[in-house]
Amino acid sequence: MGKSSDSVVKIDSELLKKVEGFISEEENRLKFVNKKQFIDLAVFEKLEKERKNGK
């Protein structure tokens, strides 16, 4: 994969609104500092789950 690890990825605007709403909730403000951190963590966790399930 020849691209930089900091490449820009487009995300669906409705999904982004849901992410923004989720991380702005009181109980999530400290756990998720910003959208990028939340999305990075969500993708990482999904990939780990898929890897463990042998997919």
Short mmCIF file of C-alpha atoms in Angstrom, two decimals:
data_model
loop_
_atom_site.label_atom_id
_atom_site.label_comp_id
_atom_site.label_asym_id
_atom_site.label_seq_id
_atom_site.Cartn_x
_atom_site.Cartn_y
_atom_site.Cartn_z
CA MET A 1 0.00 0.00 0.00
CA GLY A 2 1.92 2.97 -1.30
CA LYS A 3 0.00 5.75 0.41
CA SER A 4 0.99 7.53 3.59
CA SER A 5 -0.57 6.27 6.82
CA ASP A 6 -2.20 9.70 7.25
CA SER A 7 -4.24 9.55 4.03
CA VAL A 8 -7.60 11.28 3.94
CA VAL A 9 -10.66 9.02 3.81
CA LYS A 10 -14.16 10.29 3.07
CA ILE A 11 -16.95 9.25 5.41
CA ASP A 12 -20.70 9.35 4.85
CA SER A 13 -22.10 12.64 6.21
CA GLU A 14 -24.95 10.92 8.09
CA LEU A 15 -22.52 8.49 9.73
CA LEU A 16 -20.26 11.40 10.67
CA LYS A 17 -23.19 13.17 12.36
CA LYS A 18 -23.86 10.03 14.39
CA VAL A 19 -20.20 9.85 15.43
CA GLU A 20 -20.23 13.52 16.44
CA GLY A 21 -23.39 12.99 18.48
CA PHE A 22 -21.98 9.92 20.17
CA ILE A 23 -18.68 11.48 21.20
CA SER A 24 -20.40 14.64 22.44
CA GLU A 25 -22.47 12.67 24.97
CA GLU A 26 -21.35 13.34 28.54
CA GLU A 27 -20.15 9.79 29.24
CA ASN A 28 -18.07 9.69 26.03
CA ARG A 29 -16.39 13.12 26.09
CA LEU A 30 -13.33 12.03 28.03
CA LYS A 31 -12.99 8.62 26.41
CA PHE A 32 -13.07 9.97 22.84
CA VAL A 33 -11.24 13.29 22.43
CA ASN A 34 -12.13 13.79 18.77
CA LYS A 35 -13.71 12.17 15.70
CA LYS A 36 -10.40 10.89 14.31
CA GLN A 37 -9.53 9.09 17.52
CA PHE A 38 -12.99 7.50 17.71
CA ILE A 39 -12.90 6.32 14.09
CA ASP A 40 -9.32 5.02 14.38
CA LEU A 41 -10.28 3.02 17.47
CA ALA A 42 -13.53 1.72 15.96
CA VAL A 43 -11.77 0.54 12.80
CA PHE A 44 -8.95 -1.05 14.81
CA GLU A 45 -11.41 -2.92 17.04
CA LYS A 46 -13.41 -4.12 14.01
CA LEU A 47 -10.26 -5.39 12.27
CA GLU A 48 -9.12 -7.19 15.43
CA LYS A 49 -12.53 -8.83 15.81
CA GLU A 50 -12.51 -9.96 12.17
CA ARG A 51 -8.95 -11.29 12.50
CA LYS A 52 -9.87 -13.30 15.61
CA ASN A 53 -12.89 -14.75 13.81
CA GLY A 54 -10.64 -15.91 10.98
CA LYS A 55 -12.00 -13.61 8.30
#
